[in-house]
Structure formats: C-alpha cells, structure tokens
Amino acid sequence: MSALDDGLARARAIAEEALPERGERLGPLAAPMGYAIEGGKALRGFLVLEGARLHGLDEGAVRGAVQAAECLHAYSLVHDDLPSMDDDDLRRGRPTLHRQWDEATAILAGDGLQALSFELLAGLDLPPSRVVALIRGFASAVGAEGMVLGQAMDIAAETAEAPLTLEEITDLQAKKTGALIRWSAGAGAVMAGADDGPLDTYGRALGMAFQIADDLLDVTGDAGTVGKATGKDADAGKATFVSLLGLKAAQARASALVEEACDALSPYGPDAETLRDAARFVISRKR
Amino acid sequence: MSALDDGLARARAIAEEALPERGERLGPLAAPMGYAIEGGKALRGFLVLEGARLHGLDEGAVRGAVQAAECLHAYSLVHDDLPSMDDDDLRRGRPTLHRQWDEATAILAGDGLQALSFELLAGLDLPPSRVVALIRGFASAVGAEGMVLGQAMDIAAETAEAPLTLEEITDLQAKKTGALIRWSAGAGAVMAGADDGPLDTYGRALGMAFQIADDLLDVTGDAGTVGKATGKDADAGKATFVSLLGLKAAQARASALVEEACDALSPYGPDAETLRDAARFVISRKR
C-alpha cells in the first residue's frame, strides 16, 4: 500500500468514527448522517492529516479537524443532491440520502453535519487562538461567501441566458469546490501556529485541478465507475472547464496546476512527497 | 418606550445590519438571507445583548454574538418552513422564503445563515478561550444533539403511532426551541468569562415557557396577529403542551416557569429587571 493509499484509508477511518463516537445522542439522525459520511475518498480529511503530520502534530490532536472536513463535505453533497438542487439519485455508487430516506431527513442530516463540523473544530485540544483562526477560515470557506455561494451561483447559471465565461466558472469553482480543499490543505499549518502560505498555495492549485478533473470525468467517465451520474453537464448545456477550453487544453491546464501545487511544497522537501502524490492522483483518478 | 421594547429594537437593528455589513460579497444570496432575518422579534439577540450588559460588556464587543443568535434562528425557520418539513406559506406575516423565491434558494440561504452565525462568533474580538467556549456551546445547542435533532424528532412524531408523552415533548422542545434560547441567555456570562449558572437557569425556564406560550398561541391566536398559520397542531393531531395538559394547566405551567426564570436572576438584583420583563412578555405575547 502506498503512503497515499495508507493516508486516505486513515482519514476515511477517522471520518467514519465521528458518529459512532457520539453514540445514541444523535437519535434518528445517527443513521442518515453516518450514511452520508461513508464511502467517500476522504481526500479533504487526508489533506488535514498530512498537513498536520508535516508540522509535527500528533494524529490524535487533529482527529476533530479531519472529521470536520469530511462532515462538511458530506453535508454539501447531501444538500447538492436534493431534488430542488441537482436532483441526483446516485452518489458514491449508492442511492442519494433523500432517495434512501426522504427529503426532510436529507435536509436535517445535512444541517446536523454542518453544525457537527463546527462542534468538532471547537472541541480541538489546541491553543484557543489557533482554534479560533481555524474556525474563522472554515466558516468563511464554507459559508455564504464560499461553498454555499458557489452552489447558489452554479444553480443560477443553469437558468442564465448566456453560459458562464472562463473567468466566471473559475470564480464559481474556487468557491464551490476549491474553498474547502484549500482550507483542508492549510489546516495543519494553522493548527501548528505556523505559516500556512505554502500549503495554501498548494491547496488553491489542487482545488482547481480537482474541479477540472471532475469536469473531465463527467465527459470521459462512466457512471458505474464514477459512482454518480455522468454526462450531466453537457446534457444541461452547462459551461465547464472542458466545454470552455476543450478536452486537451483542460487536461493540460490540470497538469500545469498539479505542477504548481507540487512546486509550492518545496519548503517541505521530500517529506511532502505524499501530498505531491495526492495532487497527481487527483487528475488521474477514475472516480 | 420600555427598556424591554428598547432592548428588542436594539437587537433587531443589530441583527438586520449583519448582512449589509458584508456588502456585495454574498451575491445572489444577499437578498434572501436578509429577508430571512427581517421582521423577527429578536428575542434571542436581545437576550445576548442584555446578558452582556449585565456583565459590563460593551455593545460593540458583542454585536457578532447578537447577530449569530438571530442568523441561526432565521436559518432554522427557513428550513422548518420548507415543503418537505412543515410546509408553511406564511411567516412573520409575509410569504415564507421558498414561496418568495424557491426551494433551492431557501435551502442555500439557510445553509449560508448557519455558516454565517459561526463566522460571526469566530470574529468576536474577545479572549480566544472565551470565543471557543461560546462556539462549543453554540454548536452543540444547534446541532445534531440540539435544535436539528429536535426538529427531526418533531417530524418523526407526525408519523408515529402514538402521540408523544409529556416527558417526550419536554425533551423535544428543550432541544428544538429551548437550546438556542438558553445559549442566548448565557452568552453574556460566557463572553465575560463569568459564571453562567444563573443566566443558564433563567434561559432554560424561559425557553420552556416560550414553547408553552407558542402552543397556547396556536390554539388561541389568529393567523393575522400571530403572523403564521395557527390551529396547525390540533389539525395534525400533534401532541403539544396544551393537548397534554389542557389550556388552564398549560397556562399555569408557563407562569410557574416565568417565576422560576425571574428567581434565577436574584444574584443580579434590580439590574436584571429588563430580563424579568422579557420573561413576562414571553407568555403574554400575541405573536
């Protein structure tokens, strides 16, 4: 098992322990919230874990941040899949949450996962000033100026008269997908009270590469492997990096971003090789 | 104008400044998020403001906490009103958010308001250890062990075979409505680094009195004055404090809770008279 596979598996295991650790206290939401977290790649949790390791932080001290990143990501998928949003039936190869339960449960499980992610961060046993800095970045990355706004812009684009320009789609995706990936990459440095500049640059480039790869998968992947519906963007006439740049140029752009991400890690030397592998994985993944 | 009216008006003004202060950065969500905050009583924001005043904190220093309480409350109303939940058309005498816009906008505006409330708390200019304590309490009050769970229990009760018992409805309402009121009451003490015991007791009793009054309004009020549909609980065959205790006993229970709330404030002496007025207001209100 490569160090990358091992790190992703560790992050996944930590994420999936977030709910069992709370026992019976979540009542009827325990099962749907757990379902939402299961089966992900845990890329965001891995980024938190690996950034923390690079800064000498113990895995036990940062578990809550790993879980927070994955809970938040899970919430965003559950709400994005709702009938009034992207109306998806399939996610990670299984029925979406509102198909498995119902809409009310999906909305509430998502709401609960967002709140839980903040609770996990506030519960970190680290110097309070660092915890506050971490939460501040998290809230603005996911909130009405970040991820939530990105999704609102995405939905507005569906009914807009003209398709988005490259500049607009770049801004939209930096918010919708990029912000949480960027926060996850930088979290280790913030928790260590260190300069998060290099990891932030890495996370920004990685987030954009990830989204271009996602657009490529929507064109080149098949639903069985990807674990969700494909071809949706083209069917909807939506502007994507692929529709705007073309297949080849989109691939070249993603490769250039991966290179930029890897270069940003030079202060960490060979110790950051697993993060470099993660960047390469992001554009070569099949799901 | 009484000190209570004045305090509620101050809290309302502060709450309604939360979004304009962020300017254009909220894009298409600015208008719906603002709409969700407008026109409330601002009871929760008032509790934060008044608790802070009792502990000698400057209004400017606690603005973010006042806004956080009201943003969170607004989010919970927007999501509760959705078609898949309580399916309400009227709120505060106006169309509910999903009727004024659409479901996707209502879900996202709610998500954005939840995130914004945490961002506002994390931005408070207070000692970081107090900010972390405040956020920790907030997250657990609103999250999957608090408000969100209370709403899930409420929805589950609608399809349950037997109506809820008094014990069950007390537990449900302590989570659904009580937790945020309780947090709001105690926030001033937490922000001052003081013992929050008296205000916490006050807030717990006030929250329960508030809910009983709400159940009474559903029976005795008319929609025009209350600003939302009434008679819904009885129509739905839902257990409430009124259906379980009867009208008179429910009124008596609410009065006893108000007395308990007022008694808890004795360490503050006459300085807490406005909070006592608030408790009396809660059970005499017409909307």
Coordinates of C-alpha atoms in Angstrom, one line a residue:
Chain A
M1 CA 0.0 0.0 0.0
S2 CA 1.4 3.4 -1.0
A3 CA 1.8 6.2 1.6
L4 CA -1.1 7.9 -0.2
D5 CA -3.4 5.0 -0.1
D6 CA -2.5 4.5 3.5
G7 CA -3.2 8.2 4.3
L8 CA -6.5 8.2 2.6
A9 CA -7.5 5.0 4.4
R10 CA -6.5 6.5 7.7
A11 CA -8.5 9.7 7.0
R12 CA -11.5 7.6 6.0
A13 CA -11.3 5.5 9.2
I14 CA -11.1 8.6 11.3
A15 CA -14.0 10.3 9.5
E16 CA -16.2 7.2 9.9
E17 CA -15.6 7.2 13.6
A18 CA -17.1 10.7 14.1
L19 CA -20.6 9.5 14.5
P20 CA -20.2 6.2 16.4
E21 CA -18.1 8.2 19.0
R22 CA -21.3 10.3 19.7
G23 CA -23.3 7.1 20.4
E24 CA -27.1 7.3 20.9
R25 CA -27.2 11.1 21.3
L26 CA -28.0 11.7 17.6
G27 CA -31.2 9.8 17.7
P28 CA -33.0 9.4 14.4
L29 CA -30.3 11.3 12.6
A30 CA -27.4 9.0 13.5
A31 CA -28.1 6.5 10.7
P32 CA -28.5 9.1 7.8
M33 CA -25.6 11.2 9.0
G34 CA -23.4 8.1 9.1
Y35 CA -24.6 7.1 5.6
A36 CA -23.6 10.5 4.3
I37 CA -20.1 10.1 5.5
E38 CA -19.4 6.6 4.4
G39 CA -17.7 5.6 1.2
G40 CA -16.0 8.8 0.3
K41 CA -12.4 9.2 -0.9
A42 CA -11.7 11.2 2.2
L43 CA -9.3 13.5 0.2
R44 CA -10.1 16.5 2.4
G45 CA -9.6 14.6 5.6
F46 CA -6.3 13.2 4.2
L47 CA -5.1 16.8 3.4
V48 CA -5.7 17.8 7.0
L49 CA -4.0 14.8 8.3
E50 CA -0.9 15.1 6.1
G51 CA -0.6 18.8 6.6
A52 CA -0.6 18.2 10.4
R53 CA 2.0 15.5 10.1
L54 CA 4.3 17.8 8.1
H55 CA 4.1 20.2 11.1
G56 CA 4.8 17.6 13.7
L57 CA 1.3 17.4 15.1
D58 CA 0.0 14.2 16.6
E59 CA -2.8 12.4 14.8
G60 CA -4.8 12.2 18.0
A61 CA -4.7 16.0 18.4
V62 CA -6.1 16.7 14.9
R63 CA -8.8 14.0 14.6
G64 CA -11.6 16.5 15.1
A65 CA -10.3 18.6 12.2
V66 CA -10.1 15.6 9.9
Q67 CA -13.7 14.7 10.8
A68 CA -14.8 18.3 10.4
A69 CA -13.6 18.5 6.8
E70 CA -15.3 15.2 5.9
C71 CA -18.6 16.0 7.7
L72 CA -18.7 19.4 6.0
H73 CA -18.0 17.8 2.6
A74 CA -20.7 15.1 3.2
Y75 CA -23.3 17.8 4.2
S76 CA -22.6 19.7 0.9
L77 CA -23.1 16.6 -1.2
V78 CA -26.3 15.7 0.6
H79 CA -27.8 19.2 0.0
D80 CA -26.5 19.5 -3.5
D81 CA -28.1 16.2 -4.5
L82 CA -31.6 17.3 -3.3
P83 CA -34.5 17.4 -5.9
S84 CA -34.6 21.2 -5.8
M85 CA -30.9 21.4 -6.5
D86 CA -29.0 18.9 -8.7
D87 CA -31.7 16.2 -8.3
D88 CA -29.3 13.2 -8.2
D89 CA -30.3 9.6 -7.5
L90 CA -26.8 8.2 -7.2
R91 CA -23.8 9.1 -5.1
R92 CA -20.7 7.0 -4.3
G93 CA -22.5 4.2 -6.1
R94 CA -25.5 4.1 -3.7
P95 CA -28.8 5.9 -3.6
T96 CA -28.5 9.5 -2.5
L97 CA -29.7 10.3 1.0
H98 CA -33.1 11.7 0.1
R99 CA -33.7 8.6 -2.1
Q100 CA -32.7 6.2 0.7
W101 CA -34.7 8.2 3.3
D102 CA -36.6 11.3 2.3
E103 CA -36.1 15.0 1.7
A104 CA -36.7 16.2 5.2
T105 CA -34.2 13.7 6.6
A106 CA -31.7 14.7 4.0
I107 CA -32.0 18.4 4.8
L108 CA -31.8 17.8 8.5
A109 CA -28.9 15.4 8.2
G110 CA -27.0 18.0 6.2
D111 CA -27.8 20.7 8.7
G112 CA -26.7 18.5 11.5
L113 CA -23.4 17.6 9.7
Q114 CA -22.6 21.3 9.2
A115 CA -23.2 22.0 12.9
L116 CA -21.2 18.9 13.9
S117 CA -18.2 20.0 11.8
F118 CA -18.0 23.3 13.8
E119 CA -18.5 21.4 17.1
L120 CA -15.6 19.1 16.2
L121 CA -13.4 22.1 15.5
A122 CA -14.4 23.9 18.7
G123 CA -13.6 20.7 20.6
L124 CA -9.9 20.5 19.5
D125 CA -7.4 20.4 22.3
L126 CA -5.1 23.1 20.9
P127 CA -4.3 26.7 21.9
P128 CA -7.6 28.6 21.7
S129 CA -6.2 31.3 19.4
R130 CA -5.3 28.6 16.8
V131 CA -8.8 27.0 17.2
V132 CA -10.4 30.4 16.6
A133 CA -8.2 31.0 13.5
L134 CA -9.1 27.6 12.2
I135 CA -12.9 28.1 12.7
R136 CA -12.7 31.6 11.2
G137 CA -11.2 30.2 8.0
F138 CA -13.5 27.3 7.9
A139 CA -16.7 29.4 8.3
S140 CA -15.7 31.7 5.5
A141 CA -14.6 28.9 3.2
V142 CA -17.9 27.1 3.6
G143 CA -20.3 29.9 4.2
A144 CA -22.3 32.4 2.2
E145 CA -19.0 33.8 0.7
G146 CA -17.6 30.4 -0.1
M147 CA -19.1 27.0 -0.8
V148 CA -22.7 27.9 -0.3
L149 CA -22.4 30.9 -2.5
G150 CA -20.6 28.8 -5.2
Q151 CA -23.5 26.3 -5.2
A152 CA -26.0 29.2 -5.5
M153 CA -24.0 30.7 -8.4
D154 CA -24.0 27.2 -10.0
I155 CA -27.8 26.9 -9.8
A156 CA -28.3 30.5 -11.0
A157 CA -26.1 29.7 -14.0
E158 CA -28.5 26.9 -15.1
T159 CA -31.2 29.4 -15.9
A160 CA -28.9 32.3 -17.1
E161 CA -29.2 33.4 -20.7
A162 CA -25.6 33.1 -21.5
P163 CA -23.2 30.3 -20.4
L164 CA -20.5 31.4 -17.9
T165 CA -17.2 32.7 -19.1
L166 CA -13.9 31.0 -18.1
E167 CA -13.3 33.7 -15.5
E168 CA -16.8 33.3 -14.0
I169 CA -16.5 29.5 -13.9
T170 CA -13.1 29.8 -12.2
D171 CA -14.5 32.1 -9.6
L172 CA -17.5 29.8 -9.0
Q173 CA -15.5 26.7 -8.7
A174 CA -12.9 28.3 -6.4
K175 CA -15.8 28.9 -4.1
K176 CA -17.9 25.7 -4.6
T177 CA -15.2 23.0 -4.5
G178 CA -11.9 24.9 -4.0
A179 CA -12.5 26.7 -0.7
L180 CA -12.9 23.5 1.4
I181 CA -9.9 21.8 -0.3
R182 CA -7.8 24.9 0.3
W183 CA -8.8 25.1 4.0
S184 CA -8.1 21.4 4.4
A185 CA -4.6 21.7 3.0
G186 CA -3.7 24.7 5.2
A187 CA -5.3 23.4 8.4
G188 CA -2.2 21.6 9.6
A189 CA -0.1 24.7 9.5
V190 CA -2.8 26.8 11.2
M191 CA -3.2 24.2 14.0
A192 CA 0.6 24.3 14.4
G193 CA 0.6 28.1 14.6
A194 CA 2.9 28.0 11.5
D195 CA 3.0 29.9 8.2
D196 CA 0.3 28.4 6.1
G197 CA 1.5 30.1 2.9
P198 CA 3.0 27.1 1.0
L199 CA 0.1 24.7 1.9
D200 CA -2.4 27.4 1.0
T201 CA -0.8 27.8 -2.5
Y202 CA -0.8 24.0 -2.8
G203 CA -4.4 23.8 -1.8
R204 CA -5.6 26.5 -4.1
A205 CA -3.9 24.9 -7.2
L206 CA -5.0 21.4 -6.1
G207 CA -8.7 22.5 -5.7
M208 CA -8.8 23.9 -9.2
A209 CA -7.1 20.8 -10.7
F210 CA -9.6 18.7 -8.8
Q211 CA -12.5 20.5 -10.4
I212 CA -11.1 20.3 -13.9
A213 CA -10.6 16.6 -13.4
D214 CA -14.2 16.4 -12.2
D215 CA -15.4 18.1 -15.4
L216 CA -13.2 15.7 -17.4
L217 CA -14.7 12.7 -15.6
D218 CA -18.2 14.0 -16.4
V219 CA -17.2 13.7 -20.1
T220 CA -14.9 10.7 -20.2
G221 CA -16.1 8.6 -17.2
D222 CA -19.0 6.1 -16.9
A223 CA -21.5 6.2 -14.1
G224 CA -20.7 2.7 -12.8
T225 CA -17.0 3.6 -12.1
V226 CA -17.5 7.3 -11.1
G227 CA -20.3 6.4 -8.7
K228 CA -22.6 9.1 -9.8
A229 CA -24.4 10.2 -13.0
T230 CA -22.1 11.4 -15.8
G231 CA -22.7 13.5 -18.9
K232 CA -25.0 15.7 -16.9
D233 CA -23.2 19.0 -17.6
A234 CA -23.2 18.5 -21.4
D235 CA -26.8 17.4 -21.3
A236 CA -27.7 20.6 -19.3
G237 CA -25.7 22.8 -21.7
K238 CA -23.7 23.9 -18.7
A239 CA -20.3 25.7 -19.1
T240 CA -17.5 23.6 -17.7
F241 CA -13.7 23.8 -18.0
V242 CA -14.0 21.2 -20.7
S243 CA -16.7 22.9 -22.7
L244 CA -14.8 26.2 -22.5
L245 CA -11.2 25.0 -23.0
G246 CA -11.7 21.8 -24.9
L247 CA -10.6 18.3 -23.7
K248 CA -6.9 18.7 -24.5
A249 CA -6.4 22.2 -23.1
A250 CA -8.4 21.2 -20.0
Q251 CA -6.1 18.3 -19.4
A252 CA -3.0 20.5 -20.0
R253 CA -4.4 23.1 -17.5
A254 CA -5.0 20.4 -14.9
S255 CA -1.4 19.1 -15.3
A256 CA 0.0 22.6 -15.0
L257 CA -1.9 23.2 -11.8
V258 CA -0.6 19.9 -10.4
E259 CA 2.9 21.0 -11.1
E260 CA 2.2 24.4 -9.5
A261 CA 0.8 22.6 -6.4
C262 CA 3.9 20.3 -6.2
D263 CA 6.3 23.3 -6.6
A264 CA 4.6 25.1 -3.7
L265 CA 5.7 22.3 -1.4
S266 CA 9.4 22.8 -1.9
P267 CA 9.9 24.2 1.6
Y268 CA 9.0 20.8 2.9
G269 CA 11.4 18.9 0.7
P270 CA 11.0 15.2 0.2
D271 CA 8.8 14.9 3.3
A272 CA 5.9 16.3 1.3
E273 CA 6.0 13.5 -1.3
T274 CA 2.7 12.0 -0.3
L275 CA 1.0 15.4 -0.8
R276 CA 2.6 15.5 -4.3
D277 CA 1.3 12.0 -5.0
A278 CA -2.1 13.2 -3.9
A279 CA -2.0 16.1 -6.5
R280 CA -1.1 13.6 -9.2
F281 CA -3.8 11.2 -8.1
V282 CA -6.4 14.0 -8.3
I283 CA -6.1 14.3 -12.0
S284 CA -5.6 10.6 -12.8
R285 CA -8.5 9.3 -10.7
K286 CA -11.3 7.4 -12.2
R287 CA -14.0 8.4 -9.6
Chain B
M1 CA -40.7 53.1 25.3
S2 CA -39.9 50.5 27.9
A3 CA -36.4 49.2 28.5
L4 CA -37.6 45.9 27.1
D5 CA -39.0 47.4 23.9
D6 CA -35.9 49.4 23.6
G7 CA -33.7 46.4 24.0
L8 CA -35.6 44.3 21.5
A9 CA -35.5 47.2 19.0
R10 CA -31.7 47.5 19.5
A11 CA -31.2 43.8 19.0
R12 CA -33.4 43.9 15.9
A13 CA -31.3 46.8 14.4
I14 CA -28.1 45.0 15.1
A15 CA -29.3 41.7 13.6
E16 CA -30.5 43.5 10.4
E17 CA -27.1 45.1 10.0
A18 CA -25.4 41.7 9.8
L19 CA -25.9 41.3 6.0
P20 CA -25.5 44.9 4.8
E21 CA -22.1 45.0 6.6
R22 CA -20.9 42.2 4.2
G23 CA -21.9 44.2 1.2
E24 CA -21.8 42.6 -2.3
R25 CA -19.9 39.6 -1.2
L26 CA -23.0 37.4 -0.7
G27 CA -24.0 37.7 -4.3
P28 CA -27.4 36.1 -5.1
L29 CA -27.9 35.0 -1.5
A30 CA -27.8 38.5 0.0
A31 CA -31.4 39.3 -0.6
P32 CA -33.0 36.0 0.6
M33 CA -30.7 35.9 3.6
G34 CA -31.6 39.5 4.5
Y35 CA -35.3 38.6 4.0
A36 CA -35.0 35.7 6.4
I37 CA -33.6 37.9 9.2
E38 CA -36.1 40.8 8.8
G39 CA -39.2 41.3 10.9
G40 CA -38.4 39.0 13.8
K41 CA -39.0 39.8 17.5
A42 CA -35.2 39.5 18.0
L43 CA -35.8 37.9 21.4
R44 CA -32.6 35.7 21.2
G45 CA -30.5 38.7 20.1
F46 CA -32.0 40.7 22.9
L47 CA -31.1 38.0 25.5
V48 CA -27.5 38.1 24.3
L49 CA -27.4 41.9 24.5
E50 CA -28.9 42.1 27.9
G51 CA -26.8 39.3 29.4
A52 CA -23.7 41.1 28.1
R53 CA -24.8 44.4 29.6
L54 CA -25.3 42.7 33.0
H55 CA -21.7 41.6 32.8
G56 CA -20.4 45.0 31.8
L57 CA -19.5 44.1 28.2
D58 CA -19.7 46.9 25.6
E59 CA -22.4 46.5 23.0
G60 CA -19.9 46.9 20.2
A61 CA -17.9 43.9 21.5
V62 CA -20.9 41.6 21.4
R63 CA -22.6 42.6 18.2
G64 CA -21.4 39.4 16.4
A65 CA -23.0 37.2 19.1
V66 CA -26.3 39.1 18.8
Q67 CA -26.2 38.6 15.1
A68 CA -25.2 35.0 15.3
A69 CA -28.2 34.1 17.5
E70 CA -30.6 35.8 15.1
C71 CA -29.0 34.4 11.9
L72 CA -29.2 30.9 13.4
H73 CA -32.8 31.4 14.4
A74 CA -33.6 32.7 11.0
Y75 CA -32.0 29.7 9.3
S76 CA -34.0 27.3 11.5
L77 CA -37.3 28.9 10.5
V78 CA -36.4 28.9 6.8
H79 CA -35.6 25.2 6.8
D80 CA -38.5 24.3 9.1
D81 CA -40.9 26.0 6.7
L82 CA -39.9 24.0 3.6
P83 CA -42.4 21.9 1.8
S84 CA -40.8 18.6 2.9
M85 CA -40.9 19.8 6.6
D86 CA -43.7 21.9 8.0
D87 CA -44.8 23.2 4.5
D88 CA -45.7 26.7 5.7
D89 CA -46.6 29.6 3.4
L90 CA -46.7 32.4 5.9
R91 CA -44.0 33.6 8.3
R92 CA -43.9 36.9 10.2
G93 CA -46.9 38.0 8.1
R94 CA -45.1 37.5 4.8
P95 CA -44.6 34.6 2.3
T96 CA -42.1 32.1 3.6
L97 CA -38.7 32.2 1.8
H98 CA -39.3 29.3 -0.5
R99 CA -42.6 30.9 -1.6
Q100 CA -41.0 34.2 -2.2
W101 CA -38.0 32.6 -4.1
D102 CA -37.8 28.8 -4.5
E103 CA -36.8 25.8 -2.5
A104 CA -33.2 25.7 -3.6
T105 CA -32.7 29.3 -2.6
A106 CA -34.4 28.6 0.8
I107 CA -32.1 25.6 1.5
L108 CA -29.0 27.6 0.5
A109 CA -29.9 30.8 2.3
G110 CA -30.5 28.6 5.4
D111 CA -27.1 26.9 5.0
G112 CA -25.5 30.2 4.5
L113 CA -27.1 31.7 7.6
Q114 CA -25.9 28.8 9.7
A115 CA -22.3 29.2 8.4
L116 CA -22.5 32.9 8.9
S117 CA -23.5 32.6 12.5
F118 CA -20.4 30.6 13.2
E119 CA -18.3 33.1 11.3
L120 CA -19.7 35.9 13.3
L121 CA -18.9 34.2 16.6
A122 CA -15.3 33.3 15.4
G123 CA -14.9 37.0 14.5
L124 CA -15.6 38.3 18.0
D125 CA -12.8 40.4 19.5
L126 CA -12.7 38.7 22.9
P127 CA -10.1 36.4 24.5
P128 CA -9.9 33.3 22.3
S129 CA -10.6 30.9 25.1
R130 CA -14.0 32.5 25.7
V131 CA -14.7 32.5 22.0
V132 CA -14.0 28.8 21.8
A133 CA -16.3 28.2 24.8
L134 CA -19.0 30.2 23.2
I135 CA -18.8 28.4 19.9
R136 CA -18.7 25.0 21.6
G137 CA -21.9 25.7 23.4
F138 CA -23.5 27.2 20.3
A139 CA -22.6 24.2 18.1
S140 CA -24.0 21.7 20.5
A141 CA -27.1 23.7 21.1
V142 CA -28.0 24.0 17.4
G143 CA -26.5 20.8 16.1
A144 CA -27.5 17.2 15.8
E145 CA -27.9 16.9 19.5
G146 CA -29.8 20.1 19.8
M147 CA -32.1 22.1 17.5
V148 CA -31.6 20.0 14.4
L149 CA -32.3 16.8 16.4
G150 CA -35.4 18.4 18.0
Q151 CA -36.8 19.2 14.5
A152 CA -36.1 15.6 13.4
M153 CA -37.9 14.3 16.4
D154 CA -40.8 16.6 15.7
I155 CA -41.1 15.4 12.2
A156 CA -40.8 11.7 13.3
A157 CA -43.6 12.3 15.8
E158 CA -46.0 13.2 13.0
T159 CA -46.0 9.7 11.6
A160 CA -45.5 7.9 14.9
E161 CA -48.3 5.6 16.0
A162 CA -48.8 7.1 19.5
P163 CA -48.7 10.8 20.3
L164 CA -45.7 11.9 22.4
T165 CA -45.9 11.8 26.2
L166 CA -45.3 14.9 28.3
E167 CA -41.8 13.8 29.0
E168 CA -41.0 13.3 25.4
I169 CA -42.5 16.6 24.3
T170 CA -40.5 18.3 27.0
D171 CA -37.3 16.7 25.8
L172 CA -38.1 17.5 22.2
Q173 CA -38.9 21.2 22.8
A174 CA -35.9 21.6 25.1
K175 CA -33.8 20.8 22.0
K176 CA -35.9 22.3 19.2
T177 CA -36.6 25.8 20.7
G178 CA -35.0 25.7 24.2
A179 CA -31.4 25.1 23.3
L180 CA -30.8 28.3 21.4
I181 CA -32.8 30.5 23.8
R182 CA -30.7 29.0 26.7
W183 CA -27.5 29.6 24.8
S184 CA -28.5 33.2 24.1
A185 CA -29.3 33.9 27.7
G186 CA -26.0 32.5 28.9
A187 CA -23.8 34.0 26.2
G188 CA -23.1 37.3 28.0
A189 CA -21.7 35.5 31.0
V190 CA -19.6 33.2 28.8
M191 CA -18.2 36.2 26.9
A192 CA -17.3 37.9 30.1
G193 CA -15.6 34.8 31.5
A194 CA -18.1 34.7 34.4
D195 CA -20.2 32.0 35.9
D196 CA -23.1 31.4 33.6
G197 CA -25.2 29.4 36.1
P198 CA -27.9 31.9 36.9
L199 CA -28.4 33.0 33.3
D200 CA -28.4 29.4 32.2
T201 CA -31.2 28.5 34.7
Y202 CA -33.1 31.6 33.5
G203 CA -32.7 30.6 29.9
R204 CA -33.8 27.0 30.4
A205 CA -37.0 28.0 32.2
L206 CA -37.6 30.9 29.7
G207 CA -37.2 28.5 26.7
M208 CA -39.8 26.1 28.0
A209 CA -42.2 28.9 28.9
F210 CA -41.7 30.3 25.4
Q211 CA -42.7 27.0 23.9
I212 CA -45.8 26.5 26.0
A213 CA -46.8 30.0 25.1
D214 CA -46.3 29.1 21.4
D215 CA -48.6 26.1 21.8
L216 CA -51.1 28.3 23.5
L217 CA -51.0 30.8 20.6
D218 CA -51.5 28.0 18.2
V219 CA -54.9 27.4 19.9
T220 CA -56.0 30.8 21.0
G221 CA -54.3 33.2 18.4
D222 CA -55.4 34.1 14.9
A223 CA -53.1 33.9 11.9
G224 CA -53.4 37.6 11.1
T225 CA -52.0 38.6 14.5
V226 CA -49.6 35.7 15.0
G227 CA -48.1 36.1 11.5
K228 CA -48.1 32.4 10.7
A229 CA -50.7 29.7 10.3
T230 CA -52.5 28.7 13.6
G231 CA -54.5 25.7 14.6
K232 CA -52.0 23.5 12.8
D233 CA -51.1 21.3 15.7
A234 CA -54.6 20.3 16.6
D235 CA -55.4 19.7 12.9
A236 CA -52.4 17.5 12.6
G237 CA -53.4 15.6 15.8
K238 CA -50.0 16.6 17.2
A239 CA -49.3 16.3 20.9
T240 CA -48.5 19.7 22.5
F241 CA -48.3 21.1 26.0
V242 CA -51.8 22.3 25.6
S243 CA -53.2 18.9 24.3
L244 CA -51.4 17.1 27.1
L245 CA -52.0 19.4 30.0
G246 CA -55.2 21.3 29.0
L247 CA -55.4 25.0 28.5
K248 CA -55.5 26.1 32.1
A249 CA -52.8 23.8 33.4
A250 CA -50.6 24.8 30.4
Q251 CA -51.0 28.5 31.3
A252 CA -50.2 27.7 35.0
R253 CA -47.1 25.8 34.0
A254 CA -45.9 28.7 31.8
S255 CA -46.5 31.1 34.7
A256 CA -44.6 28.9 37.1
L257 CA -41.7 28.7 34.7
V258 CA -41.6 32.5 34.3
E259 CA -41.4 32.8 38.1
E260 CA -38.6 30.3 38.2
A261 CA -36.8 32.3 35.5
C262 CA -37.2 35.5 37.4
D263 CA -36.0 34.0 40.6
A264 CA -32.8 32.7 39.0
L265 CA -31.8 36.3 38.3
S266 CA -31.6 37.2 42.0
P267 CA -27.8 37.5 42.0
Y268 CA -28.2 40.4 39.6
G269 CA -30.8 42.3 41.8
P270 CA -32.8 45.0 40.2
D271 CA -30.4 45.4 37.4
A272 CA -32.0 42.3 35.8
E273 CA -35.4 43.8 35.7
T274 CA -35.5 44.0 31.9
L275 CA -34.8 40.3 31.6
R276 CA -37.6 39.7 34.1
D277 CA -39.9 41.8 31.9
A278 CA -38.8 39.7 28.9
A279 CA -39.9 36.5 30.7
R280 CA -43.3 38.0 31.5
F281 CA -43.6 39.3 27.9
V282 CA -42.9 35.8 26.5
I283 CA -46.1 34.3 28.0
S284 CA -48.3 37.4 27.3
R285 CA -47.2 38.0 23.7
K286 CA -49.8 37.8 20.9
R287 CA -47.3 36.8 18.2

